CSV table of C-alpha atoms in Angstrom, one decimal:
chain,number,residue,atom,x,y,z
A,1,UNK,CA,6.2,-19.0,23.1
A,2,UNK,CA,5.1,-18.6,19.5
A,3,UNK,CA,2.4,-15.9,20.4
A,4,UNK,CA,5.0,-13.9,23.0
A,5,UNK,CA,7.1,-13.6,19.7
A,6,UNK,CA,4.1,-12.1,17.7
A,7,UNK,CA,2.4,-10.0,20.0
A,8,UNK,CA,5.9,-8.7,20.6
A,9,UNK,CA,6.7,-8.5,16.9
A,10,UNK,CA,3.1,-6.6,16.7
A,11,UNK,CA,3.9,-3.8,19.7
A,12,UNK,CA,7.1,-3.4,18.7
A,13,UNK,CA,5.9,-2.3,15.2
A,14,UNK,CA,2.8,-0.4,16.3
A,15,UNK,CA,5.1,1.4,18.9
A,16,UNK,CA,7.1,2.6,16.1
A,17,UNK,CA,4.4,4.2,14.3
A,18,UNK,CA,2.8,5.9,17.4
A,19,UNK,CA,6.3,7.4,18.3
A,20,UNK,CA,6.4,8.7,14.7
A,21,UNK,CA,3.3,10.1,14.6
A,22,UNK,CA,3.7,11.9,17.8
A,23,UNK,CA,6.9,13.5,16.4
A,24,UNK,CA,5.1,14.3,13.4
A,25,UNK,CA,1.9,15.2,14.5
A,26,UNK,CA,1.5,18.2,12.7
A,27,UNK,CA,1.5,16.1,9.4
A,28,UNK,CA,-1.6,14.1,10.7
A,29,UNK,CA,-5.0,16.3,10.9
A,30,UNK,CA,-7.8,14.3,10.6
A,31,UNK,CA,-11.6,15.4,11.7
A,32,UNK,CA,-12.1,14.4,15.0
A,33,UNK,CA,-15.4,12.0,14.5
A,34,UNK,CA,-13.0,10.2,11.9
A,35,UNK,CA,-9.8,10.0,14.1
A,36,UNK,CA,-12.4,8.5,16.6
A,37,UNK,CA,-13.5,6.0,14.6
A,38,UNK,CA,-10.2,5.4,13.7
A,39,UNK,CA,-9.3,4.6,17.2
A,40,UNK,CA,-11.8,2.3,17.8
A,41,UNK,CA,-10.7,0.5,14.9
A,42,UNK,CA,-7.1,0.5,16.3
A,43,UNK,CA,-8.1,-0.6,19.7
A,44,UNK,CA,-10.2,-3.1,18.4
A,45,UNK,CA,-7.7,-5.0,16.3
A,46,UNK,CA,-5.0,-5.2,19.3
A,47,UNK,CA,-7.5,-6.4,21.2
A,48,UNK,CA,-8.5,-9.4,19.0
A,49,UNK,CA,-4.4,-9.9,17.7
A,50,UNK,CA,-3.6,-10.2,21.6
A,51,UNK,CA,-6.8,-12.4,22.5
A,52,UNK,CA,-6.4,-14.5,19.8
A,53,UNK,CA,-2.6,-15.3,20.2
A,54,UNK,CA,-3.1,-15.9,24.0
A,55,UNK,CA,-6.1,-17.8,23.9
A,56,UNK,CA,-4.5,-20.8,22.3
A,57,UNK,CA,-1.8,-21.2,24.9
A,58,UNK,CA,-1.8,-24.0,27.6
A,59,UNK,CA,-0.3,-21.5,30.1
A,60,UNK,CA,-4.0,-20.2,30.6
A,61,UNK,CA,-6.8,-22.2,32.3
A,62,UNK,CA,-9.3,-23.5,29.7
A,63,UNK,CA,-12.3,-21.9,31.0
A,64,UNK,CA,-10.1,-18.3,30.8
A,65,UNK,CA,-8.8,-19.4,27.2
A,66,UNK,CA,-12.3,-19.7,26.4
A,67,UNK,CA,-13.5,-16.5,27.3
A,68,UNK,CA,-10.2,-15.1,25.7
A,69,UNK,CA,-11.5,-16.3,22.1
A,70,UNK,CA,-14.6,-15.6,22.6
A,71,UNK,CA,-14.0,-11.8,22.8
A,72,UNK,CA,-11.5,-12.3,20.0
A,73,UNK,CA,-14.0,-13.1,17.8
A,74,UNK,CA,-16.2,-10.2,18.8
A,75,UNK,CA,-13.3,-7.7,19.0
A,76,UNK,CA,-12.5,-8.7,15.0
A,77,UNK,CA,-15.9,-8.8,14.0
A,78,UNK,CA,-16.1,-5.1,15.5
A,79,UNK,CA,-12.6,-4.2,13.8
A,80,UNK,CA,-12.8,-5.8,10.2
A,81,UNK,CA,-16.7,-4.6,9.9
A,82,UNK,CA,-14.9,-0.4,11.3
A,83,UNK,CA,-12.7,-0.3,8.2
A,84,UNK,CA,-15.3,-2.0,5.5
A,85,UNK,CA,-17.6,0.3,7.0
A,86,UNK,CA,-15.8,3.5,6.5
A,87,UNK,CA,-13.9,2.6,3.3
A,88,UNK,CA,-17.4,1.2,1.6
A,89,UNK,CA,-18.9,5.0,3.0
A,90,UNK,CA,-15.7,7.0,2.1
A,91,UNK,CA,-15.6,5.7,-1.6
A,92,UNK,CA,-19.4,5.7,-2.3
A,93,UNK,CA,-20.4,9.1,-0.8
A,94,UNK,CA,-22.6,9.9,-3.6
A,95,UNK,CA,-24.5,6.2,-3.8
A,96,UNK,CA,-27.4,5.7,-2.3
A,97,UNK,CA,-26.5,2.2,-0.7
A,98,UNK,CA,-23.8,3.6,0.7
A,99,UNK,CA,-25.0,2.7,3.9
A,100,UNK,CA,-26.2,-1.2,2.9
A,101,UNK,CA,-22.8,-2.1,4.2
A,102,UNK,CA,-22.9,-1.3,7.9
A,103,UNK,CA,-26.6,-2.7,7.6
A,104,UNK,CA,-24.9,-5.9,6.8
A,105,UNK,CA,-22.4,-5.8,9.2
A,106,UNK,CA,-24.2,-4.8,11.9
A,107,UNK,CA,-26.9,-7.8,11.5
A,108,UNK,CA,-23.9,-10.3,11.0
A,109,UNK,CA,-22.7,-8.9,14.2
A,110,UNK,CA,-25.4,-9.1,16.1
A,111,UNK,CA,-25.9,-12.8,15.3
A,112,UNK,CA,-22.6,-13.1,16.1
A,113,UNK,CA,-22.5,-11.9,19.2
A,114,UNK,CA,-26.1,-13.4,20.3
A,115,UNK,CA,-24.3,-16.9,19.6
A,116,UNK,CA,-20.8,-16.4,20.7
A,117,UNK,CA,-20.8,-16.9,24.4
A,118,UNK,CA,-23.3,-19.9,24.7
A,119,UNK,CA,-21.5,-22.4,26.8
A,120,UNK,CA,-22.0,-24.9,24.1
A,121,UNK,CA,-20.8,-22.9,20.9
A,122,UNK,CA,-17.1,-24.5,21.5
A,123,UNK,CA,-15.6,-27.7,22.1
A,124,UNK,CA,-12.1,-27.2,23.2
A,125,UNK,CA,-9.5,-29.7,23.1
A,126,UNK,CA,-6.1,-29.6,24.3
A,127,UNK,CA,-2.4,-30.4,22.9
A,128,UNK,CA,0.8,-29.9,25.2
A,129,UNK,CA,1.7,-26.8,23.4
A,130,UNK,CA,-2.0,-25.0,22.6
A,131,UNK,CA,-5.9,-25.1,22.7
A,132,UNK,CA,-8.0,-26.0,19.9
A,133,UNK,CA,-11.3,-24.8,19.3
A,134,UNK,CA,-14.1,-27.0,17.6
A,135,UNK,CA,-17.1,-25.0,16.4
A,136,UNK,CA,-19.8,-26.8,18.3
A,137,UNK,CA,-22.3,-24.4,17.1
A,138,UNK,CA,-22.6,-24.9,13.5
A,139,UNK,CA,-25.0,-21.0,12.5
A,140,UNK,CA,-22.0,-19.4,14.5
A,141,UNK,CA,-19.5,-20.6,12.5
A,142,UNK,CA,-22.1,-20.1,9.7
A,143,UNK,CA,-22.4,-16.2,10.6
A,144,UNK,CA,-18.3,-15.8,10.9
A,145,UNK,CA,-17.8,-17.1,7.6
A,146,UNK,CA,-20.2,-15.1,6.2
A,147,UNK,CA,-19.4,-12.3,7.9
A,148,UNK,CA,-15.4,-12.3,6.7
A,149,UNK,CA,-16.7,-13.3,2.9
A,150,UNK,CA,-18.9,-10.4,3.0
A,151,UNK,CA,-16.1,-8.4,4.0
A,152,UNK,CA,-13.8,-9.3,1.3
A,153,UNK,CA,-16.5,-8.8,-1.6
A,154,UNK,CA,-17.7,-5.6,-0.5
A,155,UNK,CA,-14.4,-4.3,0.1
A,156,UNK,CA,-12.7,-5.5,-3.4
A,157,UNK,CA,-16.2,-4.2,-4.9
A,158,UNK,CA,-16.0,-1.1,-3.3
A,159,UNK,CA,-12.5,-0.2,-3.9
A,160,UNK,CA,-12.2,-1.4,-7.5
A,161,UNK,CA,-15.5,1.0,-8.4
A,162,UNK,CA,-14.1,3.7,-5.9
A,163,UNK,CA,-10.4,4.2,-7.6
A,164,UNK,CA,-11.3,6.5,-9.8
A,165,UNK,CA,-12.8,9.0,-7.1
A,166,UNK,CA,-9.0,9.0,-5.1
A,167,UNK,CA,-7.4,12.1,-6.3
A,168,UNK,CA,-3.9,10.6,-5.0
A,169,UNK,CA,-3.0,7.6,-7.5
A,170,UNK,CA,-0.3,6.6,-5.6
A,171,UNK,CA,-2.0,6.4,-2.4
A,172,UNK,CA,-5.4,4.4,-4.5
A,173,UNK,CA,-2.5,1.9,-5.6
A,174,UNK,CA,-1.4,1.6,-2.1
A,175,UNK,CA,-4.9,1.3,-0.8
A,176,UNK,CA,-5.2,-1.9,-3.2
A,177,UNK,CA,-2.1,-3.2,-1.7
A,178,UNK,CA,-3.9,-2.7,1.8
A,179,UNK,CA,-7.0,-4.7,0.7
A,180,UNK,CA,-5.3,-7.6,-0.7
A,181,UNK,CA,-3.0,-7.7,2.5
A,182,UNK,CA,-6.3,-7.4,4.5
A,183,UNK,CA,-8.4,-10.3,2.5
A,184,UNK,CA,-5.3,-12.7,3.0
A,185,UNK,CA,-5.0,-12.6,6.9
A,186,UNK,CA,-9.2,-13.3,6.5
A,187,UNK,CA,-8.6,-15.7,4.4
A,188,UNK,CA,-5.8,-17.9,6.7
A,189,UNK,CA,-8.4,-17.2,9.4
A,190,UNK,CA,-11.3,-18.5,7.8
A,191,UNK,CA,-9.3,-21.3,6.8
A,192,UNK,CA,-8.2,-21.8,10.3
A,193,UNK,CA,-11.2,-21.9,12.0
A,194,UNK,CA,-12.5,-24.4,9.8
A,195,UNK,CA,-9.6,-26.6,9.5
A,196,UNK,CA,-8.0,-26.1,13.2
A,197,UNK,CA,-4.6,-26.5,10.6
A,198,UNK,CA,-1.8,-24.9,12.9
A,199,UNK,CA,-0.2,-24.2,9.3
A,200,UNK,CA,-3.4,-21.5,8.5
A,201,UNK,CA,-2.9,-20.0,11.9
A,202,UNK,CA,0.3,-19.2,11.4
A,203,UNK,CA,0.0,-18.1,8.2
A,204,UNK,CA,-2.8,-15.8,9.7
A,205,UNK,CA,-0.5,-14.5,12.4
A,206,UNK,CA,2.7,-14.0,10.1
A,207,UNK,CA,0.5,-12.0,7.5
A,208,UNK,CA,-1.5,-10.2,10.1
A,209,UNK,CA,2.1,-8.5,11.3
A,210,UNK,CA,2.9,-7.9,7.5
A,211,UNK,CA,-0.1,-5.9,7.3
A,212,UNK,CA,0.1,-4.1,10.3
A,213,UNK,CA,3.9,-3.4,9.3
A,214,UNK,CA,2.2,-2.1,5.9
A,215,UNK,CA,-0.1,0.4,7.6
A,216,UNK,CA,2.6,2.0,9.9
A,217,UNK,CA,4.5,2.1,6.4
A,218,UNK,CA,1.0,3.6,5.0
A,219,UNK,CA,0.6,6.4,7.4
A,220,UNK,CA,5.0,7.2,7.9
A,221,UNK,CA,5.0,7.4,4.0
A,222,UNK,CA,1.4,9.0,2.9
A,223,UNK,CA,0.5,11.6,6.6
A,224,UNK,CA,-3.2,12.3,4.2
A,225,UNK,CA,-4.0,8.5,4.8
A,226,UNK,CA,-5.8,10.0,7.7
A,227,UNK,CA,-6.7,13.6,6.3
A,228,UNK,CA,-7.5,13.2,2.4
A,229,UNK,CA,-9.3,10.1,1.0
A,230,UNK,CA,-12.0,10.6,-2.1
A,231,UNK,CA,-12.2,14.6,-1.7
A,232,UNK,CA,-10.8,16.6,-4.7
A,233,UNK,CA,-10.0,20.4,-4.6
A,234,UNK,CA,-10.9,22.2,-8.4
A,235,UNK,CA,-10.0,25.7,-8.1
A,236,UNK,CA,-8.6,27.9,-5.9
A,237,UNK,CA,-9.4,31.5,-6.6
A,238,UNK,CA,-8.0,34.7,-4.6
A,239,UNK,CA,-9.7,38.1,-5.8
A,240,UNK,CA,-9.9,41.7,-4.6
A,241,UNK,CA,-13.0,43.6,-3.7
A,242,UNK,CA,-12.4,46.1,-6.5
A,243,UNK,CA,-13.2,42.6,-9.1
A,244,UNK,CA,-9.0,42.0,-10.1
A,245,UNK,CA,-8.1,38.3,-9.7
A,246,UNK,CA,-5.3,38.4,-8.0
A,247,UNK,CA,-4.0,34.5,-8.0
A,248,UNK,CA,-5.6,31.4,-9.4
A,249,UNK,CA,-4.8,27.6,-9.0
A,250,UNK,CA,-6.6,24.9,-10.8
A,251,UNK,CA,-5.7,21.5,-9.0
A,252,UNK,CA,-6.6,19.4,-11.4
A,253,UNK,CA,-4.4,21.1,-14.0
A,254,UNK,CA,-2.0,21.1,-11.1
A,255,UNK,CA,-0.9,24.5,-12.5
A,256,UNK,CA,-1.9,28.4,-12.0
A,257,UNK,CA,-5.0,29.7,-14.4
A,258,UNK,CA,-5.4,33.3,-15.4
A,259,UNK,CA,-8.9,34.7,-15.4
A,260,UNK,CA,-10.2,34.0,-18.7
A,261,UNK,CA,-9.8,30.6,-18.3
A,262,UNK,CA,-12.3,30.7,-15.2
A,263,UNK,CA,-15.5,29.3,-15.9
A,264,UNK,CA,-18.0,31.7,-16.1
A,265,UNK,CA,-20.5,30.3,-13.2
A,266,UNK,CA,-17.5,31.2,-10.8
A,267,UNK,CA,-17.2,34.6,-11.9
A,268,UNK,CA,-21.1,35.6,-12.8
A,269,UNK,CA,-20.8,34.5,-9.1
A,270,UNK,CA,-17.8,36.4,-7.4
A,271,UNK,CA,-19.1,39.4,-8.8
A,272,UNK,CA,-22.1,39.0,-6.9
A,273,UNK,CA,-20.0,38.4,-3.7
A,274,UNK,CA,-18.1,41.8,-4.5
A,275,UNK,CA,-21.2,44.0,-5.0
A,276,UNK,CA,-21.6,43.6,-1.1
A,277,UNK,CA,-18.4,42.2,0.6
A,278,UNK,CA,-19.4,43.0,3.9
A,279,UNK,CA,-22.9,40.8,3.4
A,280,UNK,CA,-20.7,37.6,2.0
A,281,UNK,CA,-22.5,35.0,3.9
A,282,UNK,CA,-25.7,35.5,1.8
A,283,UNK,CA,-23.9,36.4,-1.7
A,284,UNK,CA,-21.9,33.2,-1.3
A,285,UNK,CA,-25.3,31.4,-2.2
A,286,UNK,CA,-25.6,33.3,-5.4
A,287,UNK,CA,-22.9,31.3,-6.8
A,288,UNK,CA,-24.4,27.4,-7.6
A,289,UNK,CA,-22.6,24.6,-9.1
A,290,UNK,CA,-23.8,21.2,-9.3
A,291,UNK,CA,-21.7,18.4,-7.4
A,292,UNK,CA,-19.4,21.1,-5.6
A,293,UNK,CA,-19.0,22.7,-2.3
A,294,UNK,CA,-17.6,26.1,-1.8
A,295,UNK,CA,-15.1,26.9,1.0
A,296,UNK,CA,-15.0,30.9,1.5
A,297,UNK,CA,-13.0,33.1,3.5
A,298,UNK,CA,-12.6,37.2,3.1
A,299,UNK,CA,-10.9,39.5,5.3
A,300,UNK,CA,-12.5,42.8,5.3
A,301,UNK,CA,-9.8,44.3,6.6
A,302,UNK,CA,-7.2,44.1,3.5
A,303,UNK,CA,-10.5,43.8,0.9
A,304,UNK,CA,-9.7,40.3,-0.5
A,305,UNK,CA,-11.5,37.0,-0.2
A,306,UNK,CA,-10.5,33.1,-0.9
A,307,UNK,CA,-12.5,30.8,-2.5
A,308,UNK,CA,-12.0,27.0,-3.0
A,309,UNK,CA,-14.1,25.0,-5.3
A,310,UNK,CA,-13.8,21.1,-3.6
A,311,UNK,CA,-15.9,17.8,-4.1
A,312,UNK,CA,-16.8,18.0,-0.3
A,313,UNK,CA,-16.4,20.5,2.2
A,314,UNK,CA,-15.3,19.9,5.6
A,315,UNK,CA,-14.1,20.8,8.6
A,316,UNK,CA,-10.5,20.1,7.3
A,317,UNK,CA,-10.5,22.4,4.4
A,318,UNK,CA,-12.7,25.1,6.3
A,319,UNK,CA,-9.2,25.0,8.5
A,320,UNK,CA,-6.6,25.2,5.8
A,321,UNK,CA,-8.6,27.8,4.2
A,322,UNK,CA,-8.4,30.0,7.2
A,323,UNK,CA,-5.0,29.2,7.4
A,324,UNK,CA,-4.0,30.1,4.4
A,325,UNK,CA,-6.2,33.5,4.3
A,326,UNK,CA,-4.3,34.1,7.7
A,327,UNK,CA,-0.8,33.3,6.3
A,328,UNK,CA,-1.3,35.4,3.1
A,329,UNK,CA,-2.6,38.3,4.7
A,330,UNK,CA,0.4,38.3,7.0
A,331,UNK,CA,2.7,38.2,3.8
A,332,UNK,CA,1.2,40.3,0.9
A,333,UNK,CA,-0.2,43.5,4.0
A,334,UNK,CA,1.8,46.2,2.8
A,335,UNK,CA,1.0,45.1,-1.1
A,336,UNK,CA,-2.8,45.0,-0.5
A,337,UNK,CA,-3.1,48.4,1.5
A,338,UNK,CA,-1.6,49.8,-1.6
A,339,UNK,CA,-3.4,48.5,-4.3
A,340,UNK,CA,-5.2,50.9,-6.8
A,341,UNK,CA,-5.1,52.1,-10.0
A,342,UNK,CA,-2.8,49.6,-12.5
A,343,UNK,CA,-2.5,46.5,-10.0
A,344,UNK,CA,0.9,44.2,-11.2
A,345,UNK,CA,-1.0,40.7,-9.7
A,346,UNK,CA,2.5,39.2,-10.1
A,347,UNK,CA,3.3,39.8,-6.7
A,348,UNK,CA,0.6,37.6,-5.7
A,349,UNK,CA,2.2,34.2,-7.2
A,350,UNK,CA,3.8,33.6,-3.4
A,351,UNK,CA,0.3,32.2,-3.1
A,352,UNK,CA,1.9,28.7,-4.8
A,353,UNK,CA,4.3,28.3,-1.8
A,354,UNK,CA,1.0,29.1,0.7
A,355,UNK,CA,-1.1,26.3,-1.3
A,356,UNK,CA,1.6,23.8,-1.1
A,357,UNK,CA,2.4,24.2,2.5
A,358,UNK,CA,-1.4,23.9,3.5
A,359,UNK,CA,-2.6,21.8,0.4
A,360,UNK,CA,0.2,19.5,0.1
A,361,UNK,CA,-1.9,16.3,0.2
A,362,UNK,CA,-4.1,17.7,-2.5
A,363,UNK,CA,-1.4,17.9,-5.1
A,364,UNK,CA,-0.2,15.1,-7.2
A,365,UNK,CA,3.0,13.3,-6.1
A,366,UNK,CA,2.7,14.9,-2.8
């Protein structure tokens, strides 16, 4: 009875987010290796959630419960070590253990998983109203313990040290929130499993929903959960081929920039890009700044180009860019056919509205 009430509190929450997301699935554009790892991560946790509240329930035949925790083990082993993975690789993208994580992880895992379904790992006893299950196997228990305290350290250790790389403060200060709700449903699980306490379990259970009711909360309130995590945007530059900046926005000034306030590596290399327009993809090497990508687009056609000066350059950006190019094109046609002679770049500042309808999770407060 007590697990029909969760599971159903946990559908009827998760059901509310996916019907959200799908009416605002423009909002939510994440790259599609992330969003499948995200996935997996989703699918993972309902399947341990589900396993683990039916496996303790009489209503099941012992050897069935069994096999029902036993793959709820493995399915939140695979689930807690996704997300440490990806938020210990997100926030150190420039370290060099970056990867020591999954390492870990993956050979707590394995143990894990070599040890989980031996016959004897288990001793399971029976009340009237649920199963209890006895850790037979003393290394498994061992490895699971092990596994969850590495996942708390590493993921305090890594989000403490990667705060400073979030460009969204509000969404780093929610991101805390979502590792201390996270390391508490651990913690009444590890508890659990080596007390058998019915109070830790449902502790586990009630805090597991709050957490999951924080993440719906998470990705209804903040849509750039899933697009923007440590990358930053610097400048954003829009120039004409005869060399006349026509609009400027400096995202970490959150404000528009004229050009002498341009820094002189960006200009040394735009004016190598404008010597040959038509040869960009070669000239856009000229330009070299340490610990930056460059995102460029140019349209030929009306003799301006884009460039965005970001921390890392994906497929994300690459898209708004082109969107954006597209967009302002559309707009400021008749204004760029005519320019020559005195140009009045004023006309240009429609660009703002353009950079907060496609770079709206880049700006502060957004």
């Amino acid at each position: 009875m007590i697990a029909s009430i969760f599971i159903v509190a946990y559908f009827t929450i998760c059901s509310i987010g996916l019907i959200y997301g799908l009416f605002h699935r423009e909002n939510y554009k994440p790259e599609v290796g992330f969003f499948i790892v995200i996935m997996l991560y989703v699918a993972s946790e309902s399947v341990y959630f589900i396993l683990f509240n039916l496996s303790v329930e009489t209503f099941f035949d012992v050897n069935l419960a069994l096999i029902l925790w036993s793959v709820s083990i493995f399915a939140r082993v695979i689930s807690n070590g996704t997300w440490s993975a990806i938020h210990s690789m997100e926030l150190n993208k420039s370290s060099r253990v970056r990867f020591l994580p999954v390492i870990i992880y993956i050979l707590l895992g394995g143990i894990i998983l070599s040890l989980l379904f031996n016959p004897v790992s288990f001793l399971v006893t029976q009340t009237e109203f649920e199963y209890y299950y006895f850790f037979s196997n003393l290394p498994l228990l061992i490895s699971i313990v092990s596994f969850n305290g590495f996942i708390v350290v590493i993921s305090w250790i890594t989000q403490i040290k990667g705060y400073k790389d979030i460009n969204d403060r509000k969404l780093g200060k929610l991101y805390f929130l979502f590792v201390f709700l996270l390391c508490l449903k651990i913690l009444w699980y590890t508890l659990y499993i080596l007390t058998l306490n019915s109070l830790f379990k449902i502790l586990h259970q009630t805090f597991y929903i709050i957490f999951i009711g924080f993440v719906v909360f998470l990705v209804v309130k903040k849509p750039n959960v899933l697009v923007v995590f440590t990358n930053k945007i610097y400048d954003f530059i829009i120039f004409h081929k005869s060399g006349i900046l026509l609009y400027s926005f400096n995202f970490e000034k959150q404000s528009e920039v004229d050009e002498s306030f341009l820094k002189g590596s960006i200009l040394i290399g735009i004016n190598h890009i404008l010597a040959n327009l038509s040869n960009v993809e070669n000239q856009i090497t000229l330009i070299k700044m340490s610990d930056r990508a460059i995102v460029f687009n140019y349209n030929n056609q009306l003799g301006y180009a884009v460039l965005l000066i970001a921390k890392h350059k994906n497929k994300i950006l690459e898209s708004a860019v082109d969107n954006f190019t597209n967009k302002f094109a559309e707009i400021n046609k008749d204004s760029l056919k005519k320019l020559g002679g005195l140009i009045d770049v004023s006309i240009f500042k429609n660009a703002h509205d353009l950079i907060e309808e496609y770079f709206s999770h880049y700006l502060t407060g957004k």
